[in-house]
Tab-separated table of C-alpha atoms in Angstrom:
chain	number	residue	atom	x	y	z
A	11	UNK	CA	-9.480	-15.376	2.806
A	12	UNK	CA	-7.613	-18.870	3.230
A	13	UNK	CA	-4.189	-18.150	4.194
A	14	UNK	CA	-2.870	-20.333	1.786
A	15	UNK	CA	-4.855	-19.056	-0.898
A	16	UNK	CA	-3.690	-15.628	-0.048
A	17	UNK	CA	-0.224	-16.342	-0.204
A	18	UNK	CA	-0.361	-18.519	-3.581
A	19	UNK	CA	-1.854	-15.006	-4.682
A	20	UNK	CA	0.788	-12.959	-3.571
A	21	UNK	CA	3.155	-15.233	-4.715
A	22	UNK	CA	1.647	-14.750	-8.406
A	23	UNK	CA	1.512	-11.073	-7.955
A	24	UNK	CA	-2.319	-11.044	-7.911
A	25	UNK	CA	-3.866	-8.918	-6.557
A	26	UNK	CA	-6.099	-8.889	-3.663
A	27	UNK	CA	-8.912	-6.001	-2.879
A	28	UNK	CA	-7.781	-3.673	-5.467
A	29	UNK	CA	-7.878	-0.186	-4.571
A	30	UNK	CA	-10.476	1.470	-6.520
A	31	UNK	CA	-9.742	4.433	-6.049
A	32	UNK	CA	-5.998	4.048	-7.773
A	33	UNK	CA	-7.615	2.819	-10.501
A	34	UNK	CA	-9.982	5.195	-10.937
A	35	UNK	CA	-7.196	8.301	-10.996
A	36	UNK	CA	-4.863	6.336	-13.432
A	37	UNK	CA	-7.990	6.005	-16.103
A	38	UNK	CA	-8.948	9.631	-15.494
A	39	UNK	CA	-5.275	10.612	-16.111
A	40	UNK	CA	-5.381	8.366	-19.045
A	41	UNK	CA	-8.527	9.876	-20.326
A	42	UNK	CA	-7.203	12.971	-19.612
A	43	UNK	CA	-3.784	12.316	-22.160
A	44	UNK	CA	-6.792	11.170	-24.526
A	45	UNK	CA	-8.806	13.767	-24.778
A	46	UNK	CA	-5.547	15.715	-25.561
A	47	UNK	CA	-4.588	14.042	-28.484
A	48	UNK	CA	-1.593	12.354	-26.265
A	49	UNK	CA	-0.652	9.014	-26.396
A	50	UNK	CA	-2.852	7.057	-24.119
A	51	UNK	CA	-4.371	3.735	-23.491
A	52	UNK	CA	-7.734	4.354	-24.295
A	53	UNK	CA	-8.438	5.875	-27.395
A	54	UNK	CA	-10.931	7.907	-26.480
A	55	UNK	CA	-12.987	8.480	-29.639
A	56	UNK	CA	-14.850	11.317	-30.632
A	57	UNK	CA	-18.492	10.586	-31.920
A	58	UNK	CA	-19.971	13.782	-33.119
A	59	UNK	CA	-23.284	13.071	-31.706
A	60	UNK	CA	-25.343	13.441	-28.375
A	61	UNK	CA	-28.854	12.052	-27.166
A	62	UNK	CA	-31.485	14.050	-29.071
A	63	UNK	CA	-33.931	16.304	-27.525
A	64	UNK	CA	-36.667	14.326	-27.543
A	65	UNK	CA	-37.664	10.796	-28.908
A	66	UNK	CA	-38.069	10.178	-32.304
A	67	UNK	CA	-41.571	9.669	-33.750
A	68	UNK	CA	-43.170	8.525	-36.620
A	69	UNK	CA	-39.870	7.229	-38.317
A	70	UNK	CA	-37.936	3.577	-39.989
A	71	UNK	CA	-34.558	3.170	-39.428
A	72	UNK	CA	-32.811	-0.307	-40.250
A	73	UNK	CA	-30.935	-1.515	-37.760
A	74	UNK	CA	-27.748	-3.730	-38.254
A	75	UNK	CA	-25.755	-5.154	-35.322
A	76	UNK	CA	-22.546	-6.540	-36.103
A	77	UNK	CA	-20.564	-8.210	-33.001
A	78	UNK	CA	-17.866	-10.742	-32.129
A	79	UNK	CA	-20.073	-13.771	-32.984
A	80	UNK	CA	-23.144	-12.730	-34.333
A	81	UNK	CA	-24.673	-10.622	-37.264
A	82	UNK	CA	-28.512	-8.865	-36.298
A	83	UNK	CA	-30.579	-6.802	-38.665
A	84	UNK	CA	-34.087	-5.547	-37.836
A	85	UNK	CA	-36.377	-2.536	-38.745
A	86	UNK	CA	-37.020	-0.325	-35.343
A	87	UNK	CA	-40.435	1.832	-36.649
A	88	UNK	CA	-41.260	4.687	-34.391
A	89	UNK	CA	-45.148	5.335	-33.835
A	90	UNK	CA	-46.598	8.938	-33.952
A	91	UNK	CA	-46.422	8.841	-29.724
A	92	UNK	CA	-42.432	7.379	-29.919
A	93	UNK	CA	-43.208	3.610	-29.106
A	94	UNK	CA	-40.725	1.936	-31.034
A	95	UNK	CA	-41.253	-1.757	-32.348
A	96	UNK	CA	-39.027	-3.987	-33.846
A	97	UNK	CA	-39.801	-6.264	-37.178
A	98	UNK	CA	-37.910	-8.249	-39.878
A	99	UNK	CA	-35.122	-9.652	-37.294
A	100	UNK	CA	-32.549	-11.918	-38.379
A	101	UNK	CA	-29.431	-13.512	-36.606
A	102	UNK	CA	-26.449	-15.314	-38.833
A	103	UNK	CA	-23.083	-15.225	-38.180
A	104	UNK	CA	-20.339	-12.520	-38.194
A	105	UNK	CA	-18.651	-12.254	-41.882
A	106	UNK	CA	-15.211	-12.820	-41.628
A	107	UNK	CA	-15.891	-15.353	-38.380
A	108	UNK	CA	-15.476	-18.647	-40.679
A	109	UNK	CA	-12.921	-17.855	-42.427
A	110	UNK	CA	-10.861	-15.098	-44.318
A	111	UNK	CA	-13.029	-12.950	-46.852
A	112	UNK	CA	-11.776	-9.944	-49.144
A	113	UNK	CA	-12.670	-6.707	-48.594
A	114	UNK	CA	-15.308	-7.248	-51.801
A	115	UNK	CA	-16.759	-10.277	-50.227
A	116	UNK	CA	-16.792	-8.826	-46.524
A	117	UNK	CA	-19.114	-6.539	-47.668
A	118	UNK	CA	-21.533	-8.600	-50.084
A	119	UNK	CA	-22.051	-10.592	-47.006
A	120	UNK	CA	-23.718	-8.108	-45.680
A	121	UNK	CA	-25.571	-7.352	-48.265
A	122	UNK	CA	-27.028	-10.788	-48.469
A	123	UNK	CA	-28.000	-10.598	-45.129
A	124	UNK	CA	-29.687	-7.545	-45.228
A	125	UNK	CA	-31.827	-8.611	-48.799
A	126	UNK	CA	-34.870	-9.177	-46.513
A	127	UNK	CA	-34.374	-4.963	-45.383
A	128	UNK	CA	-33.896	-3.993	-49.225
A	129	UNK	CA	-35.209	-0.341	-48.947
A	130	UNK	CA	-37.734	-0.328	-46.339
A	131	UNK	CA	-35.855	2.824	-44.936
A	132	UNK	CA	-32.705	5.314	-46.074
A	133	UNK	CA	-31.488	5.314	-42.837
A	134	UNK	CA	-29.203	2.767	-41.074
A	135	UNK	CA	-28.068	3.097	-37.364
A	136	UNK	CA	-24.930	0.317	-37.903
A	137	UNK	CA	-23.972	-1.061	-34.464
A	138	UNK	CA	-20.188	-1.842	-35.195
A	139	UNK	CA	-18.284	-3.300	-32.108
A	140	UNK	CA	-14.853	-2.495	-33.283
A	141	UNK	CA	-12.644	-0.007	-32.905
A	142	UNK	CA	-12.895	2.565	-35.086
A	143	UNK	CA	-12.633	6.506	-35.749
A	144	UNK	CA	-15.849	8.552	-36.384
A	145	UNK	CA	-15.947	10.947	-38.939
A	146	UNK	CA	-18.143	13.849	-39.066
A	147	UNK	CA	-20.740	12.969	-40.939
A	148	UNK	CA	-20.840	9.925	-38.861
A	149	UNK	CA	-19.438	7.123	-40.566
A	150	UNK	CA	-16.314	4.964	-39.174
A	151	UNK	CA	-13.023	3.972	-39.964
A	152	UNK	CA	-12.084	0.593	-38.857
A	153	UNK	CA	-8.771	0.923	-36.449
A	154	UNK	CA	-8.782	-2.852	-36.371
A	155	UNK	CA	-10.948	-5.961	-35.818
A	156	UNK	CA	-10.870	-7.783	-32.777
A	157	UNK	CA	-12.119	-11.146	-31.794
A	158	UNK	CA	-11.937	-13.708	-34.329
A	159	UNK	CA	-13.163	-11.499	-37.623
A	160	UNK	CA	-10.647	-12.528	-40.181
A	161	UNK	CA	-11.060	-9.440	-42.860
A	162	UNK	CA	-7.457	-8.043	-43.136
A	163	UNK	CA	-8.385	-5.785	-46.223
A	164	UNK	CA	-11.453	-3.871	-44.287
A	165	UNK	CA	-8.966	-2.071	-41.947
A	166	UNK	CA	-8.970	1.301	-42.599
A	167	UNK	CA	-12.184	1.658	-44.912
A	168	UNK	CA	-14.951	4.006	-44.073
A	169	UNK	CA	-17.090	1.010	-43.278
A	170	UNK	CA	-20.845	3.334	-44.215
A	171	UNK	CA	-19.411	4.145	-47.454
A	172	UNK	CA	-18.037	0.580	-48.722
A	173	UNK	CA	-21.844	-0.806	-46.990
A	174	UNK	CA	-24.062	1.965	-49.437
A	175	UNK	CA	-21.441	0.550	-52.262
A	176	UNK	CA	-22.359	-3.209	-51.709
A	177	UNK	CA	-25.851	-2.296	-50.926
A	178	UNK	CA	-26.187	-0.090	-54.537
A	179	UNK	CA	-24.439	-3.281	-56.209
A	180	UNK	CA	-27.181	-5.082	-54.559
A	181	UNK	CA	-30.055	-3.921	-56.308
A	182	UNK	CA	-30.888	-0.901	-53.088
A	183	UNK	CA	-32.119	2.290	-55.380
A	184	UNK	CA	-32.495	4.471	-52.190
A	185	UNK	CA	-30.258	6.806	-51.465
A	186	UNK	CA	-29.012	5.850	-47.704
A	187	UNK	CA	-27.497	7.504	-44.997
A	188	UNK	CA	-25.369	5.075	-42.728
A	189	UNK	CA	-24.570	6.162	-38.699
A	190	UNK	CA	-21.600	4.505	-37.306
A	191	UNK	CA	-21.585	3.648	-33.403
A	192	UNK	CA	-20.777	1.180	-31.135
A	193	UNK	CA	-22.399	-1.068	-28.504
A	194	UNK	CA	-21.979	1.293	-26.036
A	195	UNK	CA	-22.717	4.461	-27.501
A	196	UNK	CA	-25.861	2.296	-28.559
A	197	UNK	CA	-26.866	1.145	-24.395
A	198	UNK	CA	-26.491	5.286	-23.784
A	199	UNK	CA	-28.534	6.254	-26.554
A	200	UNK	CA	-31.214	3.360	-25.622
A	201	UNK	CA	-30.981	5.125	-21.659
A	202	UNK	CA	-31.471	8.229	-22.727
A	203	UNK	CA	-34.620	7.642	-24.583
A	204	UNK	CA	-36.442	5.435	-22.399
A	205	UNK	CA	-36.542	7.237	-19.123
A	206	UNK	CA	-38.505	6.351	-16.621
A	207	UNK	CA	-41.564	8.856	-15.840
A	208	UNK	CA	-41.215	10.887	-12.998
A	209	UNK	CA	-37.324	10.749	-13.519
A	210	UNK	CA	-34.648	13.107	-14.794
A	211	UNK	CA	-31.457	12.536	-15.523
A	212	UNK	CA	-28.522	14.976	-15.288
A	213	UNK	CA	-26.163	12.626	-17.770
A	214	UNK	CA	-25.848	9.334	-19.721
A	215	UNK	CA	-23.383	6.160	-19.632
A	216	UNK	CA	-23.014	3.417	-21.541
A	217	UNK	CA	-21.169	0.012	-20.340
A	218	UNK	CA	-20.445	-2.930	-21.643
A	219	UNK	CA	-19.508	-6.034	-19.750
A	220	UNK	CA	-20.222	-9.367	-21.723
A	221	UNK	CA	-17.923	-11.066	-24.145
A	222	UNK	CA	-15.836	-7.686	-24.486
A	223	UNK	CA	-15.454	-4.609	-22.519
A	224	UNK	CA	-16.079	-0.939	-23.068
A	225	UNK	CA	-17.545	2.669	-21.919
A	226	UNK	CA	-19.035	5.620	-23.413
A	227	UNK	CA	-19.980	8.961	-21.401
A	228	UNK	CA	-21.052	12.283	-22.889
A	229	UNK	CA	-18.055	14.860	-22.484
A	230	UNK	CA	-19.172	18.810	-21.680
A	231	UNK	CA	-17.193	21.151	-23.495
A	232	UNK	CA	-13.648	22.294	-21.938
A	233	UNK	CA	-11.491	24.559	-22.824
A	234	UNK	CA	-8.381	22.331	-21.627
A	235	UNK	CA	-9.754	20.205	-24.911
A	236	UNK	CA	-9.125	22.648	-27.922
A	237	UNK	CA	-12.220	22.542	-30.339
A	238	UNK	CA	-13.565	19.475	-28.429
A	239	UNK	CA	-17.828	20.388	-28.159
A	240	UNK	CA	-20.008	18.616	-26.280
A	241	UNK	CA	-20.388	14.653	-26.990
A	242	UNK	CA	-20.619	11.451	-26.620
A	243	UNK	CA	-16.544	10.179	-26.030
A	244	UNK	CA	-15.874	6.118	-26.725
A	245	UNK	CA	-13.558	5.131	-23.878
A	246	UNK	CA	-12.532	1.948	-25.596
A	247	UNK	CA	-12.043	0.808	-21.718
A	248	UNK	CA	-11.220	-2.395	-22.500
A	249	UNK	CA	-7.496	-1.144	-24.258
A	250	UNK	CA	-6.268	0.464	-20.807
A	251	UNK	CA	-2.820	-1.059	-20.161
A	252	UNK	CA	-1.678	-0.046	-17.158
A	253	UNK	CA	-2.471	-2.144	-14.850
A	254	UNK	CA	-1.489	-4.701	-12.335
A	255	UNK	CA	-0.422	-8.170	-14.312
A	256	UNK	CA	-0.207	-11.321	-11.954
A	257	UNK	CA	1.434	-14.265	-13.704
A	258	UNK	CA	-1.911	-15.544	-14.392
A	259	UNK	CA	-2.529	-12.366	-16.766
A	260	UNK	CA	0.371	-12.605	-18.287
A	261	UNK	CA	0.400	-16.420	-18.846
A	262	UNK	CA	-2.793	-15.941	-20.249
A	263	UNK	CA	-2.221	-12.663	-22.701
A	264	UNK	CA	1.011	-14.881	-24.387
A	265	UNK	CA	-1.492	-17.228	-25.506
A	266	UNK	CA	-3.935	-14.799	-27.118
A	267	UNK	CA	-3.565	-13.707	-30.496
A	268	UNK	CA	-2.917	-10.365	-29.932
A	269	UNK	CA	-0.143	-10.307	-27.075
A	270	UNK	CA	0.510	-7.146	-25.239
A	271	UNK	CA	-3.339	-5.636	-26.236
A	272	UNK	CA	-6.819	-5.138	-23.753
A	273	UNK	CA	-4.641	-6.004	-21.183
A	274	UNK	CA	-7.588	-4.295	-19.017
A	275	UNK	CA	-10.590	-6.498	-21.169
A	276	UNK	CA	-8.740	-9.326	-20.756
A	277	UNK	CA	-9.034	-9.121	-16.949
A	278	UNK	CA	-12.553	-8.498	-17.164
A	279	UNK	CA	-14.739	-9.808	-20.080
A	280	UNK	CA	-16.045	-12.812	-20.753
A	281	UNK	CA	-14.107	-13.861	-23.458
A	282	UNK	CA	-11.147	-14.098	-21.275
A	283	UNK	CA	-12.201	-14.521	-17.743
A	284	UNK	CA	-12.530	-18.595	-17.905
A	285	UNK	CA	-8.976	-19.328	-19.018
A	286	UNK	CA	-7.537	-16.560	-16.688
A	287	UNK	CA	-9.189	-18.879	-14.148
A	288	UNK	CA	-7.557	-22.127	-15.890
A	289	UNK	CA	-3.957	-20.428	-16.047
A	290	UNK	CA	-4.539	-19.792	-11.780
A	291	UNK	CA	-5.689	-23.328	-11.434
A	292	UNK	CA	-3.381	-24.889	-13.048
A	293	UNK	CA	-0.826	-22.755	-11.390
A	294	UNK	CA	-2.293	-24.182	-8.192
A	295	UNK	CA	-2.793	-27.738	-8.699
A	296	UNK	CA	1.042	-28.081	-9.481
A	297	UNK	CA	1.648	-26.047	-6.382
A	298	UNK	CA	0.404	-28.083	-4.288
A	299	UNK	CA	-2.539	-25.709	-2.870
A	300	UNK	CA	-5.124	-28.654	-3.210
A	301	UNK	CA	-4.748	-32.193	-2.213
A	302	UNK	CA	-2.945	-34.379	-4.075
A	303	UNK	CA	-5.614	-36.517	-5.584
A	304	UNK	CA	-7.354	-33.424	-6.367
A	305	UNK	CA	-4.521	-31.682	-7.669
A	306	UNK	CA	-4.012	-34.645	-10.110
A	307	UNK	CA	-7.811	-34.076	-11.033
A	308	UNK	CA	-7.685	-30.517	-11.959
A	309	UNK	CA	-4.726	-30.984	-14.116
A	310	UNK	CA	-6.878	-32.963	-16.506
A	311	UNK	CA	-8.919	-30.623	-17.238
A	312	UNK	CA	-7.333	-28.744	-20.420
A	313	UNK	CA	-9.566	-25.549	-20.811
A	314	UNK	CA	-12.349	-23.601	-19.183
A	315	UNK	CA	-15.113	-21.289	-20.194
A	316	UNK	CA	-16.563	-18.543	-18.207
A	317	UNK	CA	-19.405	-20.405	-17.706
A	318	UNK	CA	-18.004	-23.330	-16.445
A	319	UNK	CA	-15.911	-21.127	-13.982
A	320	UNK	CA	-19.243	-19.046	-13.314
A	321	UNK	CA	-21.081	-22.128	-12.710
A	322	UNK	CA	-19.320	-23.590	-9.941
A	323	UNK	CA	-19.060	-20.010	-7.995
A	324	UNK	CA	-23.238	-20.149	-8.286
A	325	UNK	CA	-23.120	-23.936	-7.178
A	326	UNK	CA	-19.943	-25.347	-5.821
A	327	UNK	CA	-21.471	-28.555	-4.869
A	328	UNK	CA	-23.507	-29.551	-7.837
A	329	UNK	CA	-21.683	-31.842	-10.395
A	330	UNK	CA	-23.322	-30.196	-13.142
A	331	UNK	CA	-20.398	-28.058	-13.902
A	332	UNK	CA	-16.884	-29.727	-15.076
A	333	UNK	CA	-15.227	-28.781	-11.544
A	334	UNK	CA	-18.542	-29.577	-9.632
A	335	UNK	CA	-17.919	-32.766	-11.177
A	336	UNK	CA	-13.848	-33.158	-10.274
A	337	UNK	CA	-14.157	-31.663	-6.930
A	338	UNK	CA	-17.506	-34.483	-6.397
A	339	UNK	CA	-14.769	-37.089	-6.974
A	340	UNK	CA	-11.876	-36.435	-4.584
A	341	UNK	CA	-11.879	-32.593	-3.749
A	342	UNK	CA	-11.918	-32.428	0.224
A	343	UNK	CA	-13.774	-29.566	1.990
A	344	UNK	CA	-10.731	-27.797	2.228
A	345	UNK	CA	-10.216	-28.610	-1.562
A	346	UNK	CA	-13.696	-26.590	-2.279
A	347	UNK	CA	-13.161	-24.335	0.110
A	348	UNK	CA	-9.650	-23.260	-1.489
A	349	UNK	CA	-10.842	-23.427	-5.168
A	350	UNK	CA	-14.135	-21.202	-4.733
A	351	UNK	CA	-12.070	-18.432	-3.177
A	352	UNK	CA	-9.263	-18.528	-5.645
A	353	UNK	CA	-12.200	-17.948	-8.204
A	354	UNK	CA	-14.201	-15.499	-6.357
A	355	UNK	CA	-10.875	-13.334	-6.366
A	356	UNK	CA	-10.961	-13.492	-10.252
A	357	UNK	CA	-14.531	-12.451	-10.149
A	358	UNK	CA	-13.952	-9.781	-7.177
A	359	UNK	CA	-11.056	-7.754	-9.369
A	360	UNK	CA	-13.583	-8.045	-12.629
A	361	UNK	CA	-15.811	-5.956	-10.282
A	362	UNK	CA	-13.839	-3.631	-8.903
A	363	UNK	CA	-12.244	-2.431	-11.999
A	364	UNK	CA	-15.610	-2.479	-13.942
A	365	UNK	CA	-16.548	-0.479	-10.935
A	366	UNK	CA	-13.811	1.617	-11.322
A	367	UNK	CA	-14.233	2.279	-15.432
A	368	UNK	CA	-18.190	3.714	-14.528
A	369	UNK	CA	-16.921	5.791	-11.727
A	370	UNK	CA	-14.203	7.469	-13.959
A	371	UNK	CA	-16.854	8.206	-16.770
A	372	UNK	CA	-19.346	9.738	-14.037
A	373	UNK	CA	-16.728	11.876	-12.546
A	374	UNK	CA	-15.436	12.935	-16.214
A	375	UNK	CA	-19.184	13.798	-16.958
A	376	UNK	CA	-19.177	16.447	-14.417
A	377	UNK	CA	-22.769	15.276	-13.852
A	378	UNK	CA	-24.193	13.511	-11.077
A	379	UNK	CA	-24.437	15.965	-8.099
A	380	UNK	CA	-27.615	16.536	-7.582
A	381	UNK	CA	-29.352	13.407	-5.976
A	382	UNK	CA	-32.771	14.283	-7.616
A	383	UNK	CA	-30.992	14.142	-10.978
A	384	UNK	CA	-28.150	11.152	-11.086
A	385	UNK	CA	-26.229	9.736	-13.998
A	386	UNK	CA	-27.944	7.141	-15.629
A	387	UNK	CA	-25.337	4.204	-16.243
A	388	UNK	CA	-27.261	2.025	-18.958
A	389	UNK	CA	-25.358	-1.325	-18.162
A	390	UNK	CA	-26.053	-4.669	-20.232
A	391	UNK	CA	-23.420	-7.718	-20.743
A	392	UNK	CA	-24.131	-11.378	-19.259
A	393	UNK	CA	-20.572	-10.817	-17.574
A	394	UNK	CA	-22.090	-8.174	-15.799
A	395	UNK	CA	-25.618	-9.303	-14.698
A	396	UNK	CA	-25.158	-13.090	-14.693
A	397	UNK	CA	-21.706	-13.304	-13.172
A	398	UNK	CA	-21.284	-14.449	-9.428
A	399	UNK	CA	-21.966	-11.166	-7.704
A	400	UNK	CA	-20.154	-8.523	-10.358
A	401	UNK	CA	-23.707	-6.588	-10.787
A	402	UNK	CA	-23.881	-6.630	-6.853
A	403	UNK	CA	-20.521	-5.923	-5.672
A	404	UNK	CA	-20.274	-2.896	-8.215
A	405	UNK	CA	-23.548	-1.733	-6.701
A	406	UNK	CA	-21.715	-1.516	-3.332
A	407	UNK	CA	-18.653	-0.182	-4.181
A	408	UNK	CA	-20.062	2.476	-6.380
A	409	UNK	CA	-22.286	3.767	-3.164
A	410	UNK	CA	-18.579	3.830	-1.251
A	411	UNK	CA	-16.982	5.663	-4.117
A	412	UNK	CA	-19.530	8.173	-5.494
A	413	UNK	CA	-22.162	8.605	-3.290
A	414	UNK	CA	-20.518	8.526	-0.028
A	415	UNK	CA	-16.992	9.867	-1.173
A	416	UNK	CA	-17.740	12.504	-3.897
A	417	UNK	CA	-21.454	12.726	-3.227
A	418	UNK	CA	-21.722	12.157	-6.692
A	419	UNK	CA	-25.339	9.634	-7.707
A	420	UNK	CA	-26.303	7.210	-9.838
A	421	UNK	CA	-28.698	5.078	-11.315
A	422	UNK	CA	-28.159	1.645	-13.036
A	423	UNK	CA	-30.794	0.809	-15.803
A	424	UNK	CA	-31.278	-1.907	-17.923
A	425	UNK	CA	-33.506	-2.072	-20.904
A	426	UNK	CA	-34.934	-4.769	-23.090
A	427	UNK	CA	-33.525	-4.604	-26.550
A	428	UNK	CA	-30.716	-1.813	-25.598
A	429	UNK	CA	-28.777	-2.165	-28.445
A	430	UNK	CA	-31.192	-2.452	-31.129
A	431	UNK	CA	-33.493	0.827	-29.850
A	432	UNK	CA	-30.208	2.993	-29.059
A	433	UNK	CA	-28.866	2.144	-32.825
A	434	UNK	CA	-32.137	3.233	-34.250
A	435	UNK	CA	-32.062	6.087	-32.451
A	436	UNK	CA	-28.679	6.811	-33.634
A	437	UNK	CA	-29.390	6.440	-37.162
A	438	UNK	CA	-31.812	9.285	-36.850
A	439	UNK	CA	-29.152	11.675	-35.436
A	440	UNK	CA	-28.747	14.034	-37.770
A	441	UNK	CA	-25.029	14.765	-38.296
């Protein structure tokens, strides 16, 4: 690295080449406090459910997924062989996204968006990406909405319940069965199912790396974890606080709306990773590292999006991208040179400590150590695969840290439709 961009990093307390392997032992300690009902980070949520034993068949299951932005619905029909196949979809937004709604209206929202599903199954598999704490019979109690979902009064319900109300209210006359999960219990579910022939796999992961941040692994029973059976555990990764904040970070988290919170996520995901990169240039145009005319250039600029960030790391040259297009007009080689590198830092640490979040759910798995049957990490995100590099530097430093250290193996999958097909397949779990 540029000297000078080293130092303005050390100045700002960020840090360079994280050690992995730190990381790693704090988020198994973490997990560790979790799992014990101590306060932790993470909160570790139980789920009451595994991968079944064998693919469903011949089966309906409506699918709802509910994220940050967007609100999905679909029917997933399982043939007689297993081959699923998806029908109905529809996209609209998130309730709650454009503006404040009442617990009542929250949930006839959804109801009009899933009229064109009225009763063409009992069974829902609800993808909810929130934070929330399954129950046993597999429905979920919000903990709290993140994002931008403006819903105050639908903290704390048992979100399958109040959705059967609405639906009833609706006009539904079957009798439904609603299964909570989350994204990333939904990408483990989807691996598990769809396995390759000629493959076996010794355990499942989920991960997340897109707009948020998360992991799921499947927990063996242990005695050390009184009356905890075998199942899939919710890391919610993103939540883990202790870690290294550079001014940058912290700069960065004042501004949010929820200060002090995903300290972790908002080093990684994609939600937060273009105005991290804004707060360091900033920092560095009125610092001096770039030339003055420049310097001047950059400070113009008063946001910037992952993309835009992501886009000049892919291309520094092209003036397609907003500082393509600054650096095109008075950036000097040493100007590009300095900028790409104080990026590609931003983009290395998202790496290593998404590397570091699947290495502590394989270890915690106790699976993995046979290199005929590896843990199958079911990845998905556009942070993750479209990013400058993140899919291929975790690639590397998971063969340093598992294969070659712990002789621990691994497989990353992806699969079309994750989400939807490992929701479906949750909302046939019986509970």
């Amino acid at each position: 690295m540029n000297k000078a961009v080293a130092a303005f990093l050390s100045k700002h307390n960020f840090p360079v080449n994280t050690d992995i392997d730190t990381v790693i032992d704090a988020l198994l300690y973490d997990m560790d406090e979790g799992l014990s009902s101590r306060p932790a980070g993470q909160d570790m949520i139980r789920t009451f459910s595994n991968p079944p034993a064998k693919s469903p068949a011949g089966e309906s299951v409506i699918v709802i997924d509910a994220g940050g932005t967007n609100f999905r619905s679909c029917l997933v029909t399982f043939d007689n062989m297993g081959k699923p196949s998806i029908d109905f979809m529809e996209k609209t937004k998130m309730p709650g996204t454009e503006g404040e709604l009442s617990k009542k209206a929250f949930f006839d929202k959804f109801a009009e968006n899933l009229e064109h599903l009225k009763d063409k199954s009992d069974k829902i598999g609800f993808c909810f990406s929130y934070p929330m704490t399954i129950t046993e019979d597999g429905d979920g109690v919000l903990i709290n909405f993140s994002k931008e979902v403006k819903a105050p009064e639908v903290v704390g319900c048992h979100i399958g319940k109040e959705l059967v109300k609405a639906l009833s209210e609706h006009g539904w006359k079957k009798k439904l069965h609603v299964s909570l999960l989350n994204d990333t219990v939904a990408a483990l579910l989807a691996g598990a199912a769809d396995v390759a022939e000629g493959m076996r796999y010794s355990s499942y992961v989920g991960f997340i790396l897109g707009t948020g941040m998360n992991g799921a692994y499947i927990q063996s029973e242990d005695p050390a974890y009184k009356g905890l059976k075998k199942q899939i555990i919710v890391c919610e990764s993103g939540k883990f606080a202790d870690v290294i904040q550079s001014d940058f970070d912290k700069a960065l988290d004042a501004k949010s709306e929820k200060p002090g919170t995903g300290l972790m996520e908002k080093q990684c995901s994609g939600a937060y990773m273009g105005p991290l990169a804004y707060e360091a240039i900033h920092s560095a145009a009125q610092e001096g590292l770039f030339s003055k005319k420049f310097s001047e250039s950059l400070l113009q600029i008063s946001k910037l999006t992952q993309i835009e960030m992501d886009s000049f790391l892919h291309a520094p040259y092209s003036t397609a991208s907003v500082l393509g297009a600054k650096a095109a007009e008075s950036a000097t080689e040493e100007d590009y040179a300095r900028l790409f590198q104080l990026l590609d830092a931003i983009v290395d640490r998202c790496a290593r400590l998404a590397s570091a979040i699947l290495a502590a759910c394989v270890i915690k798995s106790g699976a993995g150590r046979d290199a005929t049957r590896p843990v199958c990490l079911l990845c998905d995100g556009t942070s993750f695969y479209k990013t400058y590099k993140v899919r291929a530097r975790v690639e590397a430093f998971l063969e340093s840290l598992l294969v070659q250290k712990r002789g621990l193996y691994y497989d990353i999958v992806s699969i079309d439709n994750d989400i939807t097909l490992g929701s479906a397949i949750g909302g046939l779990i019986a509970k």
